[in-house]
PDB file of C-alpha atoms and ligand atoms in Angstrom:
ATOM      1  CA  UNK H   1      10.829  19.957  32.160  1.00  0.00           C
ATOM      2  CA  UNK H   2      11.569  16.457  31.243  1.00  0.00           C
ATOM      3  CA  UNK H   3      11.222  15.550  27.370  1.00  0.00           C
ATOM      4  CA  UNK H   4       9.020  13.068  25.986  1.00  0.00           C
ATOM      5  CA  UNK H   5      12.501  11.624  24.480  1.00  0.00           C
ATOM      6  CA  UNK H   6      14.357  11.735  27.873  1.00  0.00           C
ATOM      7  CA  UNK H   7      11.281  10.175  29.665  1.00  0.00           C
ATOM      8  CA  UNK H   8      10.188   7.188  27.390  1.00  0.00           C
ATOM      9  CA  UNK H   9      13.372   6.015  25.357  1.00  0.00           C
ATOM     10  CA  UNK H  10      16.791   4.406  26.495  1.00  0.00           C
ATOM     11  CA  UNK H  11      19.281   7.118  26.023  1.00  0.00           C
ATOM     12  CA  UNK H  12      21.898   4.111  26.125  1.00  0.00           C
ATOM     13  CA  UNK H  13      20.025   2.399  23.105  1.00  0.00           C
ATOM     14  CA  UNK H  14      20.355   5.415  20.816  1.00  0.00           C
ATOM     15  CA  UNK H  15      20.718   6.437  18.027  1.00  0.00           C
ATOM     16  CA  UNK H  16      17.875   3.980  16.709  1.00  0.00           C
ATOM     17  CA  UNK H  17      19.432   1.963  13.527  1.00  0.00           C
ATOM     18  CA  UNK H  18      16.726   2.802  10.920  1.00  0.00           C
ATOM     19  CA  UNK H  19      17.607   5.071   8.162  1.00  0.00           C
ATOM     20  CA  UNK H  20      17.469   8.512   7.566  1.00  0.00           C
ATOM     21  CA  UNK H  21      13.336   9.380   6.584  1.00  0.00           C
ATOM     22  CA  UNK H  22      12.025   6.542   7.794  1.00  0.00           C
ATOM     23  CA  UNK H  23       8.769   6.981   9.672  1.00  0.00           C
ATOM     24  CA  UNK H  24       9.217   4.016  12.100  1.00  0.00           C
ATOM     25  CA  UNK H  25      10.597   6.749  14.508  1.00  0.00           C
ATOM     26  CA  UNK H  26       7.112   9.107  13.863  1.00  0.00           C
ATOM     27  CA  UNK H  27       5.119   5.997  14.725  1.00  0.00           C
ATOM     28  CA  UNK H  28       6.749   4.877  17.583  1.00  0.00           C
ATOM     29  CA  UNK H  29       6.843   8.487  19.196  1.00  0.00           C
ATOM     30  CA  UNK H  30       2.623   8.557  18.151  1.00  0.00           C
ATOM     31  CA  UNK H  31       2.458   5.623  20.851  1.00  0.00           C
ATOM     32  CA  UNK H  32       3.986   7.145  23.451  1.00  0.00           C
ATOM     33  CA  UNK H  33       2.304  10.880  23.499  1.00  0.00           C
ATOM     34  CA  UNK H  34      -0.876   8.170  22.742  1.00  0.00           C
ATOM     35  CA  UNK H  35       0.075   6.398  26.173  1.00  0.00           C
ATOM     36  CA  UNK H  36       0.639  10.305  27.774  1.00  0.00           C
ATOM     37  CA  UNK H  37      -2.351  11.117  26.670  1.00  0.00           C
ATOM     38  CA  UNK H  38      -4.716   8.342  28.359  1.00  0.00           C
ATOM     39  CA  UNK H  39      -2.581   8.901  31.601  1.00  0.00           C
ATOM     40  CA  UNK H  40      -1.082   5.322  30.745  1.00  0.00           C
ATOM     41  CA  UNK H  41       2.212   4.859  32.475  1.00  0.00           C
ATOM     42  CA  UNK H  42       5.407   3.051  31.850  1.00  0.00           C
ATOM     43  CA  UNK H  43       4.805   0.906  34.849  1.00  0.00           C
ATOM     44  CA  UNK H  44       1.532  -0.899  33.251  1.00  0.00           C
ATOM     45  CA  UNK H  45       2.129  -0.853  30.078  1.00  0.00           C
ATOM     46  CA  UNK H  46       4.053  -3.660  28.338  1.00  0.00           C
ATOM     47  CA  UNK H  47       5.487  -3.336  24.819  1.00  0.00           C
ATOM     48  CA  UNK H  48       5.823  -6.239  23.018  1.00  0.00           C
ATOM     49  CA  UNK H  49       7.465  -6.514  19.110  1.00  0.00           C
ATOM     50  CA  UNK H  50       8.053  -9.317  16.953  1.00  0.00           C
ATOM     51  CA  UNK H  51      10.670  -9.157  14.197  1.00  0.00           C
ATOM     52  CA  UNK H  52      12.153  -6.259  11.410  1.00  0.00           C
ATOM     53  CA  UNK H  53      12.799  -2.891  11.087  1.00  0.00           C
ATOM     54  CA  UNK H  54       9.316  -2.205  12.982  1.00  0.00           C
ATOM     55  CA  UNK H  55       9.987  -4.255  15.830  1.00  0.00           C
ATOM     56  CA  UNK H  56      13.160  -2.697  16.596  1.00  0.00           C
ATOM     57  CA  UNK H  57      11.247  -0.146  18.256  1.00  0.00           C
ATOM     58  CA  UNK H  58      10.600  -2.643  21.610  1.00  0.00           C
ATOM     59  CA  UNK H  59      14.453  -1.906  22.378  1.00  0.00           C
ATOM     60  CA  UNK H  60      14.205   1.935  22.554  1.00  0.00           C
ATOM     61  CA  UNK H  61      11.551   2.115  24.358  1.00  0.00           C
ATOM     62  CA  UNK H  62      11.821   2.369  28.166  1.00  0.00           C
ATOM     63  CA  UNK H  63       8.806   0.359  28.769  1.00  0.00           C
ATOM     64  CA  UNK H  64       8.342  -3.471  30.171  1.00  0.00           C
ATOM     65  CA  UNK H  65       9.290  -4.583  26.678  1.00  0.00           C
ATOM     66  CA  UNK H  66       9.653  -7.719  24.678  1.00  0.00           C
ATOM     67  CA  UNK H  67      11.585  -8.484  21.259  1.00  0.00           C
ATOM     68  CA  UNK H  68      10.091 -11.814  20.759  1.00  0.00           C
ATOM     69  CA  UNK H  69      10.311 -14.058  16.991  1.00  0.00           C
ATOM     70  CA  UNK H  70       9.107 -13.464  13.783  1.00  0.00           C
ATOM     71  CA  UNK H  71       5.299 -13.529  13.669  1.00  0.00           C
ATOM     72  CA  UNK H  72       4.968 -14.112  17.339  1.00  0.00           C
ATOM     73  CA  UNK H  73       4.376 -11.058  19.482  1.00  0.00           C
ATOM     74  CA  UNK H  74       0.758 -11.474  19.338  1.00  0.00           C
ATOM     75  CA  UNK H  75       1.173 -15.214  21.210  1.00  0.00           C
ATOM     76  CA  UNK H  76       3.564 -13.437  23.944  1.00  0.00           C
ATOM     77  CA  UNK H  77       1.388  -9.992  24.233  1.00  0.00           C
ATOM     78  CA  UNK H  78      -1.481 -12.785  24.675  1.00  0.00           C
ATOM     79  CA  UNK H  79       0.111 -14.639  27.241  1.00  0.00           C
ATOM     80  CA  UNK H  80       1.329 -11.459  29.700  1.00  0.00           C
ATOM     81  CA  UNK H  81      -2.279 -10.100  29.177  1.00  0.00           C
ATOM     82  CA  UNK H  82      -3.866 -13.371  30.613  1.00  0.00           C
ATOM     83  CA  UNK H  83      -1.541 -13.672  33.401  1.00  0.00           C
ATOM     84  CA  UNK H  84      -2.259  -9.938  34.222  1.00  0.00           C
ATOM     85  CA  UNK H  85      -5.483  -8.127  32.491  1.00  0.00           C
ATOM     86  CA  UNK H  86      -4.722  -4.797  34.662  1.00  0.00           C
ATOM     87  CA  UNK H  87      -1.686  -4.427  32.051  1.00  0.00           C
ATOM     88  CA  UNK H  88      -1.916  -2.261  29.108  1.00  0.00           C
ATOM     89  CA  UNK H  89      -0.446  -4.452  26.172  1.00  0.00           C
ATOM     90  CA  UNK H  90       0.751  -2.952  22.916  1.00  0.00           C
ATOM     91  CA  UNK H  91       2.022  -4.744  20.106  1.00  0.00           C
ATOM     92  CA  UNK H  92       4.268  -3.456  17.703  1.00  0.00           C
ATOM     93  CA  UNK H  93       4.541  -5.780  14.230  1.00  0.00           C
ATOM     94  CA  UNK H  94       5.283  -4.629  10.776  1.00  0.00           C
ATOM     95  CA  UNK H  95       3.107  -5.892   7.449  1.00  0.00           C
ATOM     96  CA  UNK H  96       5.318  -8.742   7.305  1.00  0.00           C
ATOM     97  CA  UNK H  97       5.577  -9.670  10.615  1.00  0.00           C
ATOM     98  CA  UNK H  98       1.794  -9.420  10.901  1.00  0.00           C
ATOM     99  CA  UNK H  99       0.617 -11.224   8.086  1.00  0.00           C
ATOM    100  CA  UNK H 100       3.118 -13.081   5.955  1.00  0.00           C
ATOM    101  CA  UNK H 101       4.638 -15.232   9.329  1.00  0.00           C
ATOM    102  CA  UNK H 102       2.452 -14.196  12.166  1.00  0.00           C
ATOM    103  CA  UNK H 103      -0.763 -13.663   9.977  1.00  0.00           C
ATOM    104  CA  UNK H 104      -2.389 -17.171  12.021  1.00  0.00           C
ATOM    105  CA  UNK H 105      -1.930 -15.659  15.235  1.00  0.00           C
ATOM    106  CA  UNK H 106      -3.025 -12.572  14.233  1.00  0.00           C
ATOM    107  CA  UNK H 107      -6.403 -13.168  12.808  1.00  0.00           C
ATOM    108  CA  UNK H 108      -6.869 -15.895  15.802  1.00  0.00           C
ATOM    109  CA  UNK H 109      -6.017 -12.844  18.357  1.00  0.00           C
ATOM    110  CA  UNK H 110      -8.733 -11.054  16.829  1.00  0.00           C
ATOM    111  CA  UNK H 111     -10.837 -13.535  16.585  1.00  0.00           C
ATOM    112  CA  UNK H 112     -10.607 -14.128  20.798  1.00  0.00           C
ATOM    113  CA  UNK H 113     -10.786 -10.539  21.120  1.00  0.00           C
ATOM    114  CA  UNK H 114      -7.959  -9.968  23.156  1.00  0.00           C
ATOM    115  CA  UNK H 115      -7.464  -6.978  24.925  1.00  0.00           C
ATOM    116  CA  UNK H 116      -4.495  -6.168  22.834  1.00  0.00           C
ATOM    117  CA  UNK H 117      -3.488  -2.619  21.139  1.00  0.00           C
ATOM    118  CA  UNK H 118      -1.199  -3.994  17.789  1.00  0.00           C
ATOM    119  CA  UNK H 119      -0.056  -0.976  15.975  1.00  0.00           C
ATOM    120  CA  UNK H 120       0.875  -2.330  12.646  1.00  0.00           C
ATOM    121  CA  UNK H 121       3.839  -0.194  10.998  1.00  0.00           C
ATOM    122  CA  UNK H 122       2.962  -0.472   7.093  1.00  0.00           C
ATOM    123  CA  UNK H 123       5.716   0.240   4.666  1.00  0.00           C
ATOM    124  CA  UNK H 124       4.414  -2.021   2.482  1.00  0.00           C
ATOM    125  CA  UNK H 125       7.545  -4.468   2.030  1.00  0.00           C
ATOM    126  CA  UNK H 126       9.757  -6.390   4.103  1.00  0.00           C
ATOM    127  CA  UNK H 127      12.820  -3.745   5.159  1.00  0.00           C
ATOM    128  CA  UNK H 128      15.070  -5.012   7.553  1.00  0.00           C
ATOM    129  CA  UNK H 129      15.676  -8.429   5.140  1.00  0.00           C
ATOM    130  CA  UNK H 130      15.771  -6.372   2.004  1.00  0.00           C
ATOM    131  CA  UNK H 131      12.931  -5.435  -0.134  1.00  0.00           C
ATOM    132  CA  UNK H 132      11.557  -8.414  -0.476  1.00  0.00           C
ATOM    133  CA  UNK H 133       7.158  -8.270  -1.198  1.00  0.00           C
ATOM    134  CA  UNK H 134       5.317  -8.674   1.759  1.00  0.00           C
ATOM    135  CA  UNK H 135       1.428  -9.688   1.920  1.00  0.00           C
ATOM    136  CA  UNK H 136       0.795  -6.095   1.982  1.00  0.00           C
ATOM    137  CA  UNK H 137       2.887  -4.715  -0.881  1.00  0.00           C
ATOM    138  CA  UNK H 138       0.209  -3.064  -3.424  1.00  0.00           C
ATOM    139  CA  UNK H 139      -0.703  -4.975  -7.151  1.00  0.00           C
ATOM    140  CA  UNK H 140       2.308  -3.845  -9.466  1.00  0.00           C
ATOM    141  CA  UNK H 141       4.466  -2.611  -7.180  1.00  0.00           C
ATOM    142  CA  UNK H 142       7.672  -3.250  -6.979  1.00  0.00           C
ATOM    143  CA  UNK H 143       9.989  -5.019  -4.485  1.00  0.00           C
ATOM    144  CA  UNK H 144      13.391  -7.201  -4.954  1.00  0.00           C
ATOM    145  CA  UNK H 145      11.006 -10.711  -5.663  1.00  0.00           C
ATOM    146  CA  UNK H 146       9.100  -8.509  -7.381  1.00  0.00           C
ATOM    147  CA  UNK H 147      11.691  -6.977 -10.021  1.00  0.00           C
ATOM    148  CA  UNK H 148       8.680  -6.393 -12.270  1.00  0.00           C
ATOM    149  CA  UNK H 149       5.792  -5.737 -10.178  1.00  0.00           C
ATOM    150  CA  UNK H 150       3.996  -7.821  -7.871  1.00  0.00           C
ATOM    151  CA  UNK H 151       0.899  -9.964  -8.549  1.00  0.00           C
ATOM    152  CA  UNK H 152       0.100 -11.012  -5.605  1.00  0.00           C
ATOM    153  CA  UNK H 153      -3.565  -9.993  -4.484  1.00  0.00           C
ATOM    154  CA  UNK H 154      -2.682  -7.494  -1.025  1.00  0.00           C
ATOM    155  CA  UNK H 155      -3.763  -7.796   2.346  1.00  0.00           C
ATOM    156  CA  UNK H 156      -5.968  -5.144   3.341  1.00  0.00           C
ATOM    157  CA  UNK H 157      -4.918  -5.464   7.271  1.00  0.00           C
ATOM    158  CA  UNK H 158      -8.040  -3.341   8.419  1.00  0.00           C
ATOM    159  CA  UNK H 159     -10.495  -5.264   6.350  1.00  0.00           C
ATOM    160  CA  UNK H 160      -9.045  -8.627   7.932  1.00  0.00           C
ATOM    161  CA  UNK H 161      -8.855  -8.044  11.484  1.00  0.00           C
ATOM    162  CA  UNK H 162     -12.606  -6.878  11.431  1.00  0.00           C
ATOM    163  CA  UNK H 163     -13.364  -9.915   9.245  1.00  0.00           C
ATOM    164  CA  UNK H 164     -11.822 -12.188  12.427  1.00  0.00           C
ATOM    165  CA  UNK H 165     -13.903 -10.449  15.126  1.00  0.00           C
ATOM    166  CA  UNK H 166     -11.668  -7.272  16.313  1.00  0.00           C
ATOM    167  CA  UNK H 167     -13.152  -4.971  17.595  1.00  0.00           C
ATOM    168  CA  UNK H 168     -11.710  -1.681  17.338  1.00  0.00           C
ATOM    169  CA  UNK H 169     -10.150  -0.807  13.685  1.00  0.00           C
ATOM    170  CA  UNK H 170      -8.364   2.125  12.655  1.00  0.00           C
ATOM    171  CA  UNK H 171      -5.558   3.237   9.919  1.00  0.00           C
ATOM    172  CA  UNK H 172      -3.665   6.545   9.949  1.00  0.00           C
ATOM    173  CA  UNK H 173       0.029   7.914   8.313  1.00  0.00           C
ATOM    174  CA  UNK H 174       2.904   9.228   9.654  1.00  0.00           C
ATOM    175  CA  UNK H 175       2.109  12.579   7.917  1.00  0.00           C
ATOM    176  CA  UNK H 176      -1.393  12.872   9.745  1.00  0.00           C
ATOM    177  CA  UNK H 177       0.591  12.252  13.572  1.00  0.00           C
ATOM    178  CA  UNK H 178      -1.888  13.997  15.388  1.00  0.00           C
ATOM    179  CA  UNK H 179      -4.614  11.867  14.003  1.00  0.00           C
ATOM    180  CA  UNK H 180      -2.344   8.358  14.166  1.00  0.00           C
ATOM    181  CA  UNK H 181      -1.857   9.811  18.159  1.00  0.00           C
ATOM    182  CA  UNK H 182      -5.569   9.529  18.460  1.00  0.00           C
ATOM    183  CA  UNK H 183      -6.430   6.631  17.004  1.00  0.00           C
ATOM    184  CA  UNK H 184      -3.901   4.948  18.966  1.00  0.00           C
ATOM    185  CA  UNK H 185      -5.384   6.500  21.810  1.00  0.00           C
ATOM    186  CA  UNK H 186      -8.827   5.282  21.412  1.00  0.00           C
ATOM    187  CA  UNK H 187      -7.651   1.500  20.867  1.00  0.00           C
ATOM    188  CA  UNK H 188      -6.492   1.784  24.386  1.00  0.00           C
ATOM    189  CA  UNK H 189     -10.292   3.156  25.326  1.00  0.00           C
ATOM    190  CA  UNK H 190     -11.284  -0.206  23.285  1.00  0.00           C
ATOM    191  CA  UNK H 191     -11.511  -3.399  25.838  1.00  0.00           C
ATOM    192  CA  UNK H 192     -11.290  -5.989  23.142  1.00  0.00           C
ATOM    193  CA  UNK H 193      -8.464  -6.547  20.111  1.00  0.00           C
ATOM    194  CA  UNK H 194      -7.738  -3.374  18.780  1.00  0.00           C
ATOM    195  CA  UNK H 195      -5.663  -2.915  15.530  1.00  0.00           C
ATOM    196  CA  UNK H 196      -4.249   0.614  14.363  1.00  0.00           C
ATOM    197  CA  UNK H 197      -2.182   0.127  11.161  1.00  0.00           C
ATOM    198  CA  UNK H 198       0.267   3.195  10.500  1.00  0.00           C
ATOM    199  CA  UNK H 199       1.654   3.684   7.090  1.00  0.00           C
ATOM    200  CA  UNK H 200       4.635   4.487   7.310  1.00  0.00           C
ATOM    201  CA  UNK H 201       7.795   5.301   5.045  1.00  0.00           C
ATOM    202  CA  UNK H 202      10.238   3.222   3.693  1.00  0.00           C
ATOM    203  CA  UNK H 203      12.600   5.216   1.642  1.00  0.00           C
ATOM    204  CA  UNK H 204      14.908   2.609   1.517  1.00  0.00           C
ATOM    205  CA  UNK H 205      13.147  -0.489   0.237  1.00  0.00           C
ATOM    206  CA  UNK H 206      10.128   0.461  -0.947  1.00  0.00           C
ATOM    207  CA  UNK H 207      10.300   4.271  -2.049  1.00  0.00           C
ATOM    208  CA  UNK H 208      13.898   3.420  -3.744  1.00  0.00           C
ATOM    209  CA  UNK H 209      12.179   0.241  -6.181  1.00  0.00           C
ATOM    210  CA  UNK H 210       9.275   2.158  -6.508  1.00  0.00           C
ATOM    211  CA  UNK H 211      10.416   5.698  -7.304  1.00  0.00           C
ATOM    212  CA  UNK H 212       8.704   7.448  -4.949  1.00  0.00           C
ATOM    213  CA  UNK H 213      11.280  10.112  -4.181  1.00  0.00           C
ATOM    214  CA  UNK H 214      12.620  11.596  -0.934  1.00  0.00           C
ATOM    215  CA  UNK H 215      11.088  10.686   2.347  1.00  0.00           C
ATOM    216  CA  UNK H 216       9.254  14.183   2.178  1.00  0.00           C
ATOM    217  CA  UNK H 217       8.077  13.194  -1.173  1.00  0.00           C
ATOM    218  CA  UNK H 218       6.573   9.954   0.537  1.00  0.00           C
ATOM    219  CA  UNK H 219       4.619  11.886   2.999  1.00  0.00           C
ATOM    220  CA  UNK H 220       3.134  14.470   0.260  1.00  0.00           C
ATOM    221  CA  UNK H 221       2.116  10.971  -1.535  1.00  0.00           C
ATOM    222  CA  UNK H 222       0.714  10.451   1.862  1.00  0.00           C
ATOM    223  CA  UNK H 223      -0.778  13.291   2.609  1.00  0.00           C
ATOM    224  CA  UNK H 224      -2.464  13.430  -1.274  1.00  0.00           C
ATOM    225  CA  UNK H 225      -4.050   9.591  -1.133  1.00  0.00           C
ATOM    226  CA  UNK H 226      -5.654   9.294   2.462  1.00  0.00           C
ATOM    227  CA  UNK H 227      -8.819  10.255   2.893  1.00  0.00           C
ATOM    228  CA  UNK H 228     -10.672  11.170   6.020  1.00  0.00           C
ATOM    229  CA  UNK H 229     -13.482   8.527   6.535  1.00  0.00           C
ATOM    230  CA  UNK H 230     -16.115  10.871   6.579  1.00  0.00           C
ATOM    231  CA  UNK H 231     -14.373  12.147   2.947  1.00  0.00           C
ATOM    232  CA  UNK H 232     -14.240   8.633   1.718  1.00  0.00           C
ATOM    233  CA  UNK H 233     -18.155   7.480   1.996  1.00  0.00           C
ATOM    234  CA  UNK H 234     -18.700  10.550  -0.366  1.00  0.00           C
ATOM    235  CA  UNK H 235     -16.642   9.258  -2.979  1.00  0.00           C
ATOM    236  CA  UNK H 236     -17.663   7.421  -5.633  1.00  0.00           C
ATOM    237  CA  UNK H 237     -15.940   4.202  -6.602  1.00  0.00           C
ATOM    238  CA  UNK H 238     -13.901   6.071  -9.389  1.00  0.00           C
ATOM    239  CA  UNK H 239     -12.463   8.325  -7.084  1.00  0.00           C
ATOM    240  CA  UNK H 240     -11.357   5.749  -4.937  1.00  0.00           C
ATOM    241  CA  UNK H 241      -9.098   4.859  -7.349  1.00  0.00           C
ATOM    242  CA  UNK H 242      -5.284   4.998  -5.994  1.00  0.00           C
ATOM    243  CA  UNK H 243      -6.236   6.169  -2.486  1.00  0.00           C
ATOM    244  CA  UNK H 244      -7.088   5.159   0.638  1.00  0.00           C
ATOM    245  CA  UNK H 245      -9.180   5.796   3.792  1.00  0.00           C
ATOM    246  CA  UNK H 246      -7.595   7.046   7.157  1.00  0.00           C
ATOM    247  CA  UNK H 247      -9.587   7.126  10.677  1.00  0.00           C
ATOM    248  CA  UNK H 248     -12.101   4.688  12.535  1.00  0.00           C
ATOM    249  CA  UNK H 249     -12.842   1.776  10.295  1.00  0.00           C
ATOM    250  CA  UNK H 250     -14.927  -0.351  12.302  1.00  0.00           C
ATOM    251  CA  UNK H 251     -15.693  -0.554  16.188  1.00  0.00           C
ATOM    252  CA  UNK H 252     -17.404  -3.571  17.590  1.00  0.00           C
ATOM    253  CA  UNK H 253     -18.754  -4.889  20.950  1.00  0.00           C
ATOM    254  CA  UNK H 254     -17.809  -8.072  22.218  1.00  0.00           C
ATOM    255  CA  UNK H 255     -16.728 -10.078  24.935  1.00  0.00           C
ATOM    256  CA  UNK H 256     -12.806  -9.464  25.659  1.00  0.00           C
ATOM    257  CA  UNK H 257     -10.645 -12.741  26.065  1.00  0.00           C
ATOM    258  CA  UNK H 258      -9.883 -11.934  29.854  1.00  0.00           C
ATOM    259  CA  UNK H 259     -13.070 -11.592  31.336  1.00  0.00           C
ATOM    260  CA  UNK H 260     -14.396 -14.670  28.798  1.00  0.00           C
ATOM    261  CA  UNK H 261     -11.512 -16.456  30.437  1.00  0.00           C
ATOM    262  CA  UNK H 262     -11.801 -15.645  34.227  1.00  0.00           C
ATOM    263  CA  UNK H 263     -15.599 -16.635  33.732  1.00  0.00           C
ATOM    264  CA  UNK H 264     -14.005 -20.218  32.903  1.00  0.00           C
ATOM    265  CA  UNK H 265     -11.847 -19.883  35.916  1.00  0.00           C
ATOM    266  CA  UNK H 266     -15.037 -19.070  37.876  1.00  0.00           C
ATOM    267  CA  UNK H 267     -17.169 -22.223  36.444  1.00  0.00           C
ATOM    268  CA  UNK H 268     -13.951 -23.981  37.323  1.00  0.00           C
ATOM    269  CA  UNK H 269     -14.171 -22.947  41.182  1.00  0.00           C
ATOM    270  CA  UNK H 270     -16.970 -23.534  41.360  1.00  0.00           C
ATOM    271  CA  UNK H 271     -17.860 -19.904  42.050  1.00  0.00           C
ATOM    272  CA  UNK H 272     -20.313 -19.832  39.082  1.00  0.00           C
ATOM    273  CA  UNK H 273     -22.423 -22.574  37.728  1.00  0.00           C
TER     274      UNK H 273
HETATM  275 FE1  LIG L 301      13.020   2.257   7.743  1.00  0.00          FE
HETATM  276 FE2  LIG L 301      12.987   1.004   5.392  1.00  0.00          FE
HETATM  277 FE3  LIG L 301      15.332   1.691   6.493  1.00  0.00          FE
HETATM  278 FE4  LIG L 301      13.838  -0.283   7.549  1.00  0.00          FE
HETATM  279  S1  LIG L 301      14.804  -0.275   5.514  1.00  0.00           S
HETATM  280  S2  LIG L 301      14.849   1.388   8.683  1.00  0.00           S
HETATM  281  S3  LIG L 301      11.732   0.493   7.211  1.00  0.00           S
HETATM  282  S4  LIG L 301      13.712   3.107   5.779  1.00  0.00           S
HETATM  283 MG1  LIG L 302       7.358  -4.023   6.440  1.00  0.00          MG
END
């Protein structure tokens, strides 16, 4: 029986280059079984990744894939989808990538509603240029321009992309794969701009700064501060405190950008008044 690993990564592009414990590798395998799962296959489904440690993950995959520039996948995943809406496009950014750089072109993707699946890889910092704070590194914690604690209000990725008009929203972990496989999943069900962010691990930049332990110890911390959504409309704003909620955050129903698009073509031939 062919492996997952044998069947959907480039055996000449490995080993991958991230570190030992990261969980880029557990979120990147969550989007293939998700892609198994929905009978998705590699021949209509294009992966596209912008830049970091995240985005590295275009190159192992044996996909149609794209390593494009900082910020930018969303642009180039918005492009191949409009030239072809029978693909399956998946996007691949980190927290930097996403919303430091490319944080215009994300909240204008959502805001079309493109039929995009971005699966945001959340370690909270930038890795691959060295632990510097990101727009998603939590109040107080630490990175390398942030030797004392950063001040800068965070991101919440979720909350923004439903602000903009996506419309399909969803968080998970690296510890909870099962779950992070199906809420991947269900963003491909979504026809519309779909966002999954995956927090992930970073032993190396952010766990090291922040004392957080081994990469096990990061996915107990994991494991101990998400909360199931159901969980989390229970709890009072006091036991909020420090944690975080994991699942479905928002669905919505609106036009996609492709079919908004080819009605414009239509009007334009004169097909449709
Ligand atoms: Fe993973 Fe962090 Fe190492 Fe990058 S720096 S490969 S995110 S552990
Ligand atoms: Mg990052």
């Amino acid at each position: 029986m062919e492996r997952a690993y044998e069947k959907y990564f480039r055996q000449n592009r490995l080993p991958h280059m991230w570190c030992p414990g990261c969980g880029n590798g557990t979120a990147m395998k969550a989007i293939v079984q998700a892609i198994e799962k929905k009978g998705l296959t590699q021949d209509n489904t294009v992966i596209v990744s912008g830049i970091g440690c995240s985005s590295r993950a275009s190159g192992y995959m044996d996909f149609d894939t794209l390593h494009t520039a900082h910020g930018r996948a969303i642009p180039f995943a918005t492009g191949i989808k409009l030239a072809n809406p029978d693909l399956n496009v998946v996007v691949i950014t980190g927290d930097g990538d996403c919303t430091a750089i490319g944080g215009n072109h994300f909240i204008h993707g959502a805001r079309r509603n493109v039929d995009l699946t971005v699966v945001l890889f959340n370690n909270n910092i930038y890795g691959m240029t060295g632990g510097q704070a990101s727009p998603m590194t939590p109040l107080h914690k630490k990175a390398t321009t942030a030797p004392y604690g950063s001040v800068d209000r965070p991101f919440d990725a979720c909350d923004l992309a439903q602000a903009a008009g996506a419309t399909y929203v969803a968080r998970s972990t690296a510890f909870h794969e099962k779950h992070l496989i199906d809420m991947i999943a269900e963003g491909f069900d979504n026809k519309g701009f779909s966002l999954i962010e995956a927090v992930v691990q970073c032993p190396t930049a952010f766990g090291r700064k922040n004392k957080m332990g081994s990469p096990a110890d990061m996915m107990k911390w994991m494991r101990d501060t998400a909360v199931m959504t159901a969980a989390w409309e229970k709890l009072d704003e006091e036991k909020r405190e420090g944690k975080f909620p994991i699942g479905v955050l928002y669905k919505g129903n609106s036009l996609d950008y492709s079919s908004a698009y080819q009605q414009v073509i239509e009007i334009a031939e004169g097909v449709k008044a």
